[in-house]
Structures are given as C-alpha cells and as structure tokens.
Amino acid sequence: EAKKFGRNRYHYFTPDMQAQAQARMQRIGDLRLALSRRELCLRYQPIVDLRSGKIRKAEALVRWQHPSLGLLSPQEFIPLAEETGLIVELGNWICEQALEQTASWRRTLDPAFQISINTSPVQLCDNGTRLDAWLTWLDRLQLPGSALALEITESILMSEAASERLLAIQSMGLEVSLDDFGTGYSTLSYLKKFDIDYLKIDRSFVQSLSPGSSDFVLCEAIILMAHKLGIQVVAEGIETDTQHRYLVEMGCDYGQGYRYSKPVSADEFERLVAGIHRAGNGN
Ligand code: C2E
Ligand code: MG
Ligand code: MG
Ligand code: MG
C-alpha cells in the first residue's frame, strides 16, 4: 500500500510534470498581463451571404501575440482563461473591441453589418460579465442590439444560470448563434426552448460533402429543419468550390471558410470587402 502510494507520489513529481506546471503558471502570469500590454488582437473572418455572394457579417476570432512564443491560437489560451476566470476581463475586451470595429464598418462598408463573437459558458455565467456594460457600449456607439451576434455552444444551454443569462441577452436585442452545431450534446428540444437566430453547421459535416454521403444528408436535413423553425443557417469550414456549390443548392443562407477567406486583420478585411464588391458578386 505504502509502496504504491510512494510510487504515485514519485510520478506526481517527475521533472517533466514540474516543468509543465511551471510553464502553466508562467503562461497564466503572462495572460494576466496580456491585456495591459496590448498583446491580444482580433482577426475577422468573413461570413458570406450565399445568395448574393456578398460579405454581410464577420466572426471575430481572438489571437495572442505572445512576446516569446509568437502568435498563439485561442485553443492555446482560452481554456486557461476559463480556468482562471480571466475570460471575463478578456471577453469584455473582445466585445468592446469588436463593437467599435462594427460601428466603424457600419458607417463605411454596410449599414447592416453584423459582428459575431464567441462566448464561453464560464464567461456567460460569471457575474463579472456585465451585460449592462455591453448595453452601454452599444448605446455609446449608437448600435442596435442586432449589430452583435453571440456565438454560444450547445453546452451552455444545459446550465440553468446560462439559460437565464441567454434570455436577458435576447431581451437586449442581440442575436444568438448556435456554434459547432451537431458536435455537442445536442438535443433538438433546445431548438424549441430557446429562440435561436442562427445555427452554424460544424465544419466536420462540411468537410466530406458528396451526394449520397451521410454528411450530405445531414446538412440537407439540418438546413430544412432550421428553416422550418425560422432559423438561418451558416455553414462553417467551406474550403472548396464543390462544398460551396452543394451548400448553395441546399439553400444554406451563409458560408464561412477558407474558400472565401481565412481570418484576417481589420485592414485586410476592408480590402476584401472592397475587392469583392468591385468584382461584382464574387460568386
Ligand atoms: P469556432 O468559433 O468554431 O471558430 C472557427 C474556427 O475554425 C476558427 O479557428 C477558424 O479560423 C477556423 N476555420 C475557419 N474556416 C476554416 C476552414 O475553412 N477550414 C478550417 N480547417 N478551419 C477553418 P480559431 O480562430 O483557431 O478559433 C478556434 C476556436 O476558439 C473557435 O472555434 C472558438 O470556439 C474559440 N474562440 C476563438 N475566438 C474566441 C473568443 O474571442 N472568445 C472565446 N470564448 N472563444 C474563442
Ligand atoms: Mg465561433
Ligand atoms: Mg463556429
Ligand atoms: Mg465552430
């Protein structure tokens, strides 16, 4: 018994794990400073109206320009931000930043332009996420609630606290987009319980679309079901012309993916919109 315990203890303190724990503490410390050091930035990925071929919306995706590790993707720090509660401060910054950009683009690009931001369950449930602050920013920027769509994941809908928050959010006029649809613990009853505006088909369904494949059938069925429920559909991860064509034929409303553009800086985004408009429909 004691031997076993000893061995476990030994394993717990391997130099490897100690180094890992140290790296983790280091990264948490860095993340705490990232905001004040202005190391975080947003990239914008176009969301294309599949009927007109025009860029109507964008999803804001956060990046961290780490002083020594280079550009980090959200998977490399969002989970850490969630565990430490830093996600609240980070999420507020993302929201304010995205709204300022949107206000500017509604003046220069498209008066109906909408930005989507990702929200994590931790962030939505936390009391530090001041929805009244979000309202104040919207007001100050003279933006209607519909200028902002919140991307939520299916897991949010399972928690009581979050679903209350969601109702509050909807009463502010914000739109709600169900992200990565089909990959979580989905139950279709959420679609009738919550008033969802957009459903984003996860890119794993879009990847191998070919007539007769089960992914093809699922995409068709999701689009049909969503439309009957008055929900619009965004297909994620469209990379090829073929995927684009199939989804257009299925009547999918919006498309997002490398076929149109990777997530880009605000400047590049403006050039992209200008270019596509100059070239006509870009379809
Ligand atoms: P997501 O919300 O599903 O975002 C889509 C991800 O797919 C993005 O990765 C995007 O770059 C990538 N993507 C887009 N088109 C394509 C494509 O055609 N092919 C492929 N292979 N990938 C494509 P990214 O930016 O690394 O973000 C990953 C995830 O991190 C996001 O998944 C989202 O869940 C989370 N995330 C990103 N920004 C934020 C944020 O500001 N707050 C929170 N809470 N989470 C965020
Ligand atoms: Mg998303
Ligand atoms: Mg998504
Ligand atoms: Mg997704």
Short mmCIF file of C-alpha atoms and ligand atoms in Angstrom, two decimals:
data_model
loop_
_atom_site.label_atom_id
_atom_site.label_comp_id
_atom_site.label_asym_id
_atom_site.label_seq_id
_atom_site.Cartn_x
_atom_site.Cartn_y
_atom_site.Cartn_z
CA GLU A 1 0.00 0.00 0.00
CA ALA A 2 2.68 2.43 1.13
CA LYS A 3 4.82 1.41 -1.80
CA LYS A 4 2.01 2.14 -4.21
CA PHE A 5 1.41 5.50 -2.62
CA GLY A 6 5.12 6.25 -2.81
CA ARG A 7 5.20 5.39 -6.45
CA ASN A 8 2.27 7.64 -7.19
CA ARG A 9 3.90 10.44 -5.28
CA TYR A 10 7.04 9.87 -7.27
CA HIS A 11 5.08 10.08 -10.50
CA TYR A 12 3.42 13.25 -9.35
CA PHE A 13 6.75 14.99 -9.03
CA THR A 14 8.50 13.92 -12.22
CA PRO A 15 10.70 16.71 -13.54
CA ASP A 16 8.58 16.63 -16.67
CA MET A 17 5.41 17.42 -14.83
CA GLN A 18 7.10 20.02 -12.72
CA ALA A 19 8.30 21.75 -15.86
CA GLN A 20 4.78 21.56 -17.27
CA ALA A 21 3.27 23.04 -14.14
CA GLN A 22 5.84 25.80 -14.20
CA ALA A 23 5.13 26.58 -17.84
CA ARG A 24 1.45 26.72 -17.00
CA MET A 25 1.98 29.16 -14.13
CA GLN A 26 4.19 31.23 -16.38
CA ARG A 27 1.52 31.34 -19.08
CA ILE A 28 -1.17 32.33 -16.58
CA GLY A 29 1.06 35.16 -15.38
CA ASP A 30 1.67 36.26 -18.97
CA LEU A 31 -2.03 36.11 -19.76
CA ARG A 32 -2.80 38.38 -16.81
CA LEU A 33 -0.51 40.98 -18.36
CA ALA A 34 -1.51 40.39 -21.97
CA LEU A 35 -4.38 42.86 -21.96
CA SER A 36 -2.48 45.76 -20.43
CA ARG A 37 0.47 45.03 -22.72
CA ARG A 38 -1.90 45.12 -25.71
CA GLU A 39 -0.81 41.69 -26.89
CA LEU A 40 -4.29 40.47 -27.77
CA CYS A 41 -5.83 41.20 -31.11
CA LEU A 42 -8.84 40.25 -33.15
CA ARG A 43 -8.96 38.67 -36.57
CA TYR A 44 -12.09 38.83 -38.67
CA GLN A 45 -13.38 36.04 -40.86
CA PRO A 46 -15.98 36.97 -43.48
CA ILE A 47 -19.42 35.38 -43.36
CA VAL A 48 -20.76 35.36 -46.89
CA ASP A 49 -24.40 35.62 -47.95
CA LEU A 50 -24.65 32.58 -50.22
CA ARG A 51 -27.46 34.11 -52.29
CA SER A 52 -25.70 37.35 -53.24
CA GLY A 53 -22.10 36.29 -52.66
CA LYS A 54 -21.60 39.39 -50.51
CA ILE A 55 -19.84 39.64 -47.18
CA ARG A 56 -22.56 40.58 -44.73
CA LYS A 57 -21.05 39.63 -41.39
CA ALA A 58 -17.82 38.60 -39.76
CA GLU A 59 -16.78 36.39 -36.90
CA ALA A 60 -14.25 37.94 -34.53
CA LEU A 61 -11.54 35.46 -33.52
CA VAL A 62 -9.04 36.31 -30.83
CA ARG A 63 -5.24 35.88 -31.11
CA TRP A 64 -2.43 36.40 -28.64
CA GLN A 65 0.84 37.82 -29.85
CA HIS A 66 2.99 36.34 -27.11
CA PRO A 67 6.32 38.16 -26.54
CA SER A 68 8.41 34.99 -26.83
CA LEU A 69 6.09 32.24 -28.12
CA GLY A 70 4.75 34.09 -31.15
CA LEU A 71 1.15 34.16 -32.33
CA LEU A 72 -0.98 31.83 -30.17
CA SER A 73 -4.33 30.43 -31.29
CA PRO A 74 -7.34 30.61 -28.97
CA GLN A 75 -7.09 26.90 -28.15
CA GLU A 76 -3.73 27.67 -26.55
CA PHE A 77 -5.06 30.20 -24.05
CA ILE A 78 -8.89 30.33 -23.92
CA PRO A 79 -9.11 27.17 -21.76
CA LEU A 80 -6.56 28.72 -19.38
CA ALA A 81 -8.51 31.97 -19.33
CA GLU A 82 -11.65 30.00 -18.47
CA GLU A 83 -9.99 28.07 -15.63
CA THR A 84 -8.58 31.21 -14.05
CA GLY A 85 -11.60 33.45 -14.56
CA LEU A 86 -9.54 35.78 -16.76
CA ILE A 87 -12.06 35.02 -19.52
CA VAL A 88 -14.41 37.63 -18.06
CA GLU A 89 -11.97 40.52 -18.48
CA LEU A 90 -10.78 39.11 -21.78
CA GLY A 91 -14.33 38.60 -23.02
CA ASN A 92 -15.30 42.14 -22.11
CA TRP A 93 -12.30 43.47 -24.02
CA ILE A 94 -13.16 41.33 -27.06
CA CYS A 95 -16.74 42.54 -27.01
CA GLU A 96 -15.86 46.22 -26.75
CA GLN A 97 -13.17 45.95 -29.41
CA ALA A 98 -15.47 44.10 -31.81
CA LEU A 99 -18.28 46.60 -31.27
CA GLU A 100 -16.03 49.57 -32.01
CA GLN A 101 -14.93 47.94 -35.24
CA THR A 102 -18.52 47.15 -36.16
CA ALA A 103 -19.65 50.73 -35.58
CA SER A 104 -16.93 51.87 -37.96
CA TRP A 105 -17.79 49.27 -40.62
CA ARG A 106 -21.49 50.06 -40.43
CA ARG A 107 -20.52 53.61 -41.43
CA THR A 108 -18.01 52.71 -44.14
CA LEU A 109 -18.93 49.26 -45.50
CA ASP A 110 -22.52 48.28 -44.83
CA PRO A 111 -25.14 49.87 -42.56
CA ALA A 112 -26.48 46.42 -41.67
CA PHE A 113 -23.12 44.85 -40.89
CA GLN A 114 -23.13 42.36 -38.02
CA ILE A 115 -20.28 41.01 -35.91
CA SER A 116 -20.29 37.60 -34.21
CA ILE A 117 -18.30 36.98 -31.07
CA ASN A 118 -17.66 33.68 -29.32
CA THR A 119 -18.70 33.36 -25.72
CA SER A 120 -17.74 30.63 -23.31
CA PRO A 121 -20.12 29.17 -20.70
CA VAL A 122 -17.86 30.33 -17.86
CA GLN A 123 -17.99 33.86 -19.17
CA LEU A 124 -21.76 33.96 -19.56
CA CYS A 125 -22.41 32.60 -16.08
CA ASP A 126 -19.95 34.88 -14.34
CA ASN A 127 -21.35 37.89 -12.58
CA GLY A 128 -18.34 39.91 -13.71
CA THR A 129 -19.69 39.76 -17.23
CA ARG A 130 -21.62 42.97 -17.01
CA LEU A 131 -24.37 42.84 -19.54
CA ASP A 132 -25.28 46.41 -18.65
CA ALA A 133 -21.78 47.43 -19.71
CA TRP A 134 -22.36 45.75 -23.07
CA LEU A 135 -25.60 47.73 -23.37
CA THR A 136 -23.74 50.94 -22.53
CA TRP A 137 -21.18 50.27 -25.29
CA LEU A 138 -23.96 49.58 -27.80
CA ASP A 139 -25.66 52.84 -26.80
CA ARG A 140 -22.48 54.88 -26.88
CA LEU A 141 -21.69 53.57 -30.36
CA GLN A 142 -25.33 54.05 -31.41
CA LEU A 143 -25.58 50.42 -32.38
CA PRO A 144 -28.78 48.38 -32.28
CA GLY A 145 -28.62 45.03 -30.48
CA SER A 146 -28.82 43.28 -33.84
CA ALA A 147 -25.32 44.55 -34.71
CA LEU A 148 -23.98 41.86 -32.39
CA ALA A 149 -24.49 38.11 -32.54
CA LEU A 150 -23.30 35.94 -29.69
CA GLU A 151 -21.98 32.54 -30.63
CA ILE A 152 -22.79 30.03 -27.95
CA THR A 153 -22.20 26.30 -27.82
CA GLU A 154 -24.75 23.64 -27.06
CA SER A 155 -23.22 23.00 -23.65
CA ILE A 156 -24.31 26.48 -22.47
CA LEU A 157 -27.94 25.59 -22.97
CA MET A 158 -27.73 22.80 -20.40
CA SER A 159 -26.97 25.07 -17.45
CA GLU A 160 -29.72 26.93 -15.59
CA ALA A 161 -27.68 30.05 -14.91
CA ALA A 162 -26.59 30.40 -18.51
CA SER A 163 -30.03 29.93 -19.95
CA GLU A 164 -31.29 32.74 -17.73
CA ARG A 165 -28.46 34.90 -18.98
CA LEU A 166 -29.35 33.98 -22.51
CA LEU A 167 -32.88 35.26 -22.08
CA ALA A 168 -31.51 38.54 -20.70
CA ILE A 169 -29.22 38.79 -23.71
CA GLN A 170 -32.07 38.24 -26.10
CA SER A 171 -34.16 40.88 -24.38
CA MET A 172 -31.31 43.29 -25.21
CA GLY A 173 -31.97 42.53 -28.87
CA LEU A 174 -28.72 40.66 -29.52
CA GLU A 175 -28.88 37.73 -31.90
CA VAL A 176 -27.85 34.25 -30.87
CA SER A 177 -25.92 31.80 -32.98
CA LEU A 178 -25.53 28.15 -32.04
CA ASP A 179 -21.89 27.31 -32.85
CA ASP A 180 -20.43 23.94 -33.86
CA PHE A 181 -23.91 22.53 -34.25
CA GLY A 182 -24.05 18.77 -34.27
CA THR A 183 -20.88 18.13 -32.28
CA GLY A 184 -22.01 18.80 -28.70
CA TYR A 185 -24.54 17.08 -26.53
CA SER A 186 -27.27 18.32 -28.80
CA THR A 187 -30.83 17.66 -28.06
CA LEU A 188 -33.27 19.07 -30.53
CA SER A 189 -35.51 20.25 -27.69
CA TYR A 190 -33.14 23.21 -27.22
CA LEU A 191 -34.23 24.47 -30.60
CA LYS A 192 -37.77 24.87 -29.39
CA LYS A 193 -36.92 26.02 -25.86
CA PHE A 194 -34.59 28.82 -26.96
CA ASP A 195 -35.13 31.44 -29.58
CA ILE A 196 -32.06 30.89 -31.70
CA ASP A 197 -31.36 33.08 -34.73
CA TYR A 198 -28.56 31.17 -36.47
CA LEU A 199 -27.32 27.66 -36.46
CA LYS A 200 -23.73 27.05 -37.52
CA ILE A 201 -23.17 23.65 -39.07
CA ASP A 202 -19.85 22.38 -37.74
CA ARG A 203 -17.10 22.08 -40.32
CA SER A 204 -16.77 18.34 -39.71
CA PHE A 205 -20.07 17.91 -41.61
CA VAL A 206 -18.93 20.16 -44.45
CA GLN A 207 -15.54 18.51 -44.96
CA SER A 208 -16.58 15.45 -46.94
CA LEU A 209 -19.78 16.58 -48.63
CA SER A 210 -20.62 14.41 -51.59
CA PRO A 211 -24.05 13.40 -52.85
CA GLY A 212 -25.21 10.27 -51.10
CA SER A 213 -22.81 10.62 -48.14
CA SER A 214 -24.32 10.76 -44.69
CA ASP A 215 -22.82 14.23 -44.18
CA PHE A 216 -24.68 15.39 -47.29
CA VAL A 217 -27.97 14.04 -45.94
CA LEU A 218 -27.33 15.59 -42.52
CA CYS A 219 -26.54 19.03 -43.97
CA GLU A 220 -29.67 18.94 -46.11
CA ALA A 221 -31.80 17.86 -43.16
CA ILE A 222 -30.32 20.44 -40.76
CA ILE A 223 -30.97 23.25 -43.24
CA LEU A 224 -34.53 22.08 -43.90
CA MET A 225 -35.28 21.70 -40.20
CA ALA A 226 -33.74 25.06 -39.29
CA HIS A 227 -35.68 26.88 -41.99
CA LYS A 228 -38.95 25.33 -40.87
CA LEU A 229 -38.18 26.62 -37.38
CA GLY A 230 -37.35 30.09 -38.72
CA ILE A 231 -33.62 29.72 -38.04
CA GLN A 232 -30.97 30.77 -40.55
CA VAL A 233 -28.02 28.53 -41.29
CA VAL A 234 -24.29 29.28 -41.54
CA ALA A 235 -22.03 26.53 -42.86
CA GLU A 236 -18.54 26.59 -41.30
CA GLY A 237 -15.28 25.48 -42.83
CA ILE A 238 -16.14 25.72 -46.53
CA GLU A 239 -12.83 25.22 -48.31
CA THR A 240 -13.69 24.16 -51.85
CA ASP A 241 -15.89 25.30 -54.74
CA THR A 242 -17.65 21.94 -54.63
CA GLN A 243 -18.63 22.32 -50.98
CA HIS A 244 -19.76 25.87 -51.75
CA ARG A 245 -21.92 24.70 -54.67
CA TYR A 246 -23.60 21.92 -52.73
CA LEU A 247 -24.46 24.24 -49.86
CA VAL A 248 -25.84 26.89 -52.23
CA GLU A 249 -28.00 24.20 -53.84
CA MET A 250 -29.24 23.09 -50.43
CA GLY A 251 -30.40 26.64 -49.74
CA CYS A 252 -27.89 27.32 -46.97
CA ASP A 253 -28.04 31.02 -46.04
CA TYR A 254 -24.43 31.85 -45.16
CA GLY A 255 -20.99 30.37 -45.66
CA GLN A 256 -17.71 30.80 -43.81
CA GLY A 257 -14.37 29.22 -44.54
CA TYR A 258 -11.03 29.36 -46.32
CA ARG A 259 -12.81 29.24 -49.70
CA TYR A 260 -13.75 32.88 -49.08
CA SER A 261 -11.01 33.93 -46.68
CA LYS A 262 -9.04 32.98 -43.60
CA PRO A 263 -9.49 35.20 -40.55
CA VAL A 264 -7.71 38.48 -41.39
CA SER A 265 -6.80 41.84 -39.83
CA ALA A 266 -9.30 44.70 -39.94
CA ASP A 267 -7.37 46.39 -42.76
CA GLU A 268 -7.30 43.25 -44.85
CA PHE A 269 -10.96 42.69 -44.16
CA GLU A 270 -11.79 46.11 -45.60
CA ARG A 271 -9.75 45.37 -48.72
CA LEU A 272 -11.51 42.03 -49.06
CA VAL A 273 -14.96 43.61 -48.91
CA ALA A 274 -13.95 46.34 -51.36
CA GLY A 275 -12.42 43.80 -53.75
CA ILE A 276 -15.39 41.52 -53.77
CA HIS A 277 -17.79 44.38 -54.31
CA ARG A 278 -15.71 45.70 -57.17
CA ALA A 279 -15.62 42.28 -58.81
CA GLY A 280 -19.39 42.06 -58.68
CA ASN A 281 -20.99 39.25 -56.82
CA GLY A 282 -17.82 37.28 -56.28
CA ASN A 283 -19.75 34.09 -56.72
P1 C2E B 1 -15.10 28.47 -33.82
O1 C2E B 1 -15.92 29.52 -33.17
O2 C2E B 1 -15.82 27.29 -34.36
O3 C2E B 1 -14.30 29.23 -34.99
C1 C2E B 1 -14.00 28.66 -36.21
C2 C2E B 1 -12.58 28.17 -36.26
O4 C2E B 1 -12.40 27.47 -37.49
C3 C2E B 1 -11.54 29.29 -36.26
O5 C2E B 1 -10.38 28.80 -35.60
C4 C2E B 1 -11.28 29.48 -37.75
O6 C2E B 1 -10.01 30.04 -38.03
C5 C2E B 1 -11.35 28.05 -38.23
N1 C2E B 1 -11.73 27.99 -39.65
C6 C2E B 1 -12.48 28.85 -40.35
N2 C2E B 1 -12.65 28.46 -41.63
C7 C2E B 1 -11.99 27.30 -41.76
C8 C2E B 1 -11.78 26.38 -42.86
O7 C2E B 1 -12.25 26.59 -43.98
N3 C2E B 1 -11.04 25.26 -42.61
C9 C2E B 1 -10.50 25.01 -41.38
N4 C2E B 1 -9.78 23.89 -41.24
N5 C2E B 1 -10.68 25.85 -40.32
C10 C2E B 1 -11.40 26.97 -40.51
P2 C2E B 1 -9.65 29.65 -34.46
O8 C2E B 1 -9.62 31.09 -34.82
O9 C2E B 1 -8.35 28.96 -34.16
O10 C2E B 1 -10.62 29.50 -33.22
C11 C2E B 1 -10.82 28.26 -32.62
C12 C2E B 1 -11.90 28.32 -31.58
O11 C2E B 1 -11.51 29.13 -30.47
C13 C2E B 1 -13.19 28.93 -32.09
O12 C2E B 1 -13.93 27.96 -32.82
C14 C2E B 1 -13.84 29.35 -30.80
O13 C2E B 1 -14.53 28.28 -30.22
C15 C2E B 1 -12.65 29.73 -29.93
N6 C2E B 1 -12.50 31.19 -29.92
C16 C2E B 1 -11.97 31.99 -30.87
N7 C2E B 1 -12.03 33.28 -30.52
C17 C2E B 1 -12.65 33.31 -29.31
C18 C2E B 1 -13.06 34.37 -28.42
O14 C2E B 1 -12.89 35.57 -28.70
N8 C2E B 1 -13.67 34.00 -27.25
C19 C2E B 1 -13.91 32.70 -26.93
N9 C2E B 1 -14.54 32.42 -25.77
N10 C2E B 1 -13.57 31.69 -27.77
C20 C2E B 1 -12.95 31.97 -28.93
MG MG B 2 -17.48 30.56 -33.43
MG MG B 3 -18.23 28.28 -35.19
MG MG B 4 -17.27 26.18 -34.89
#
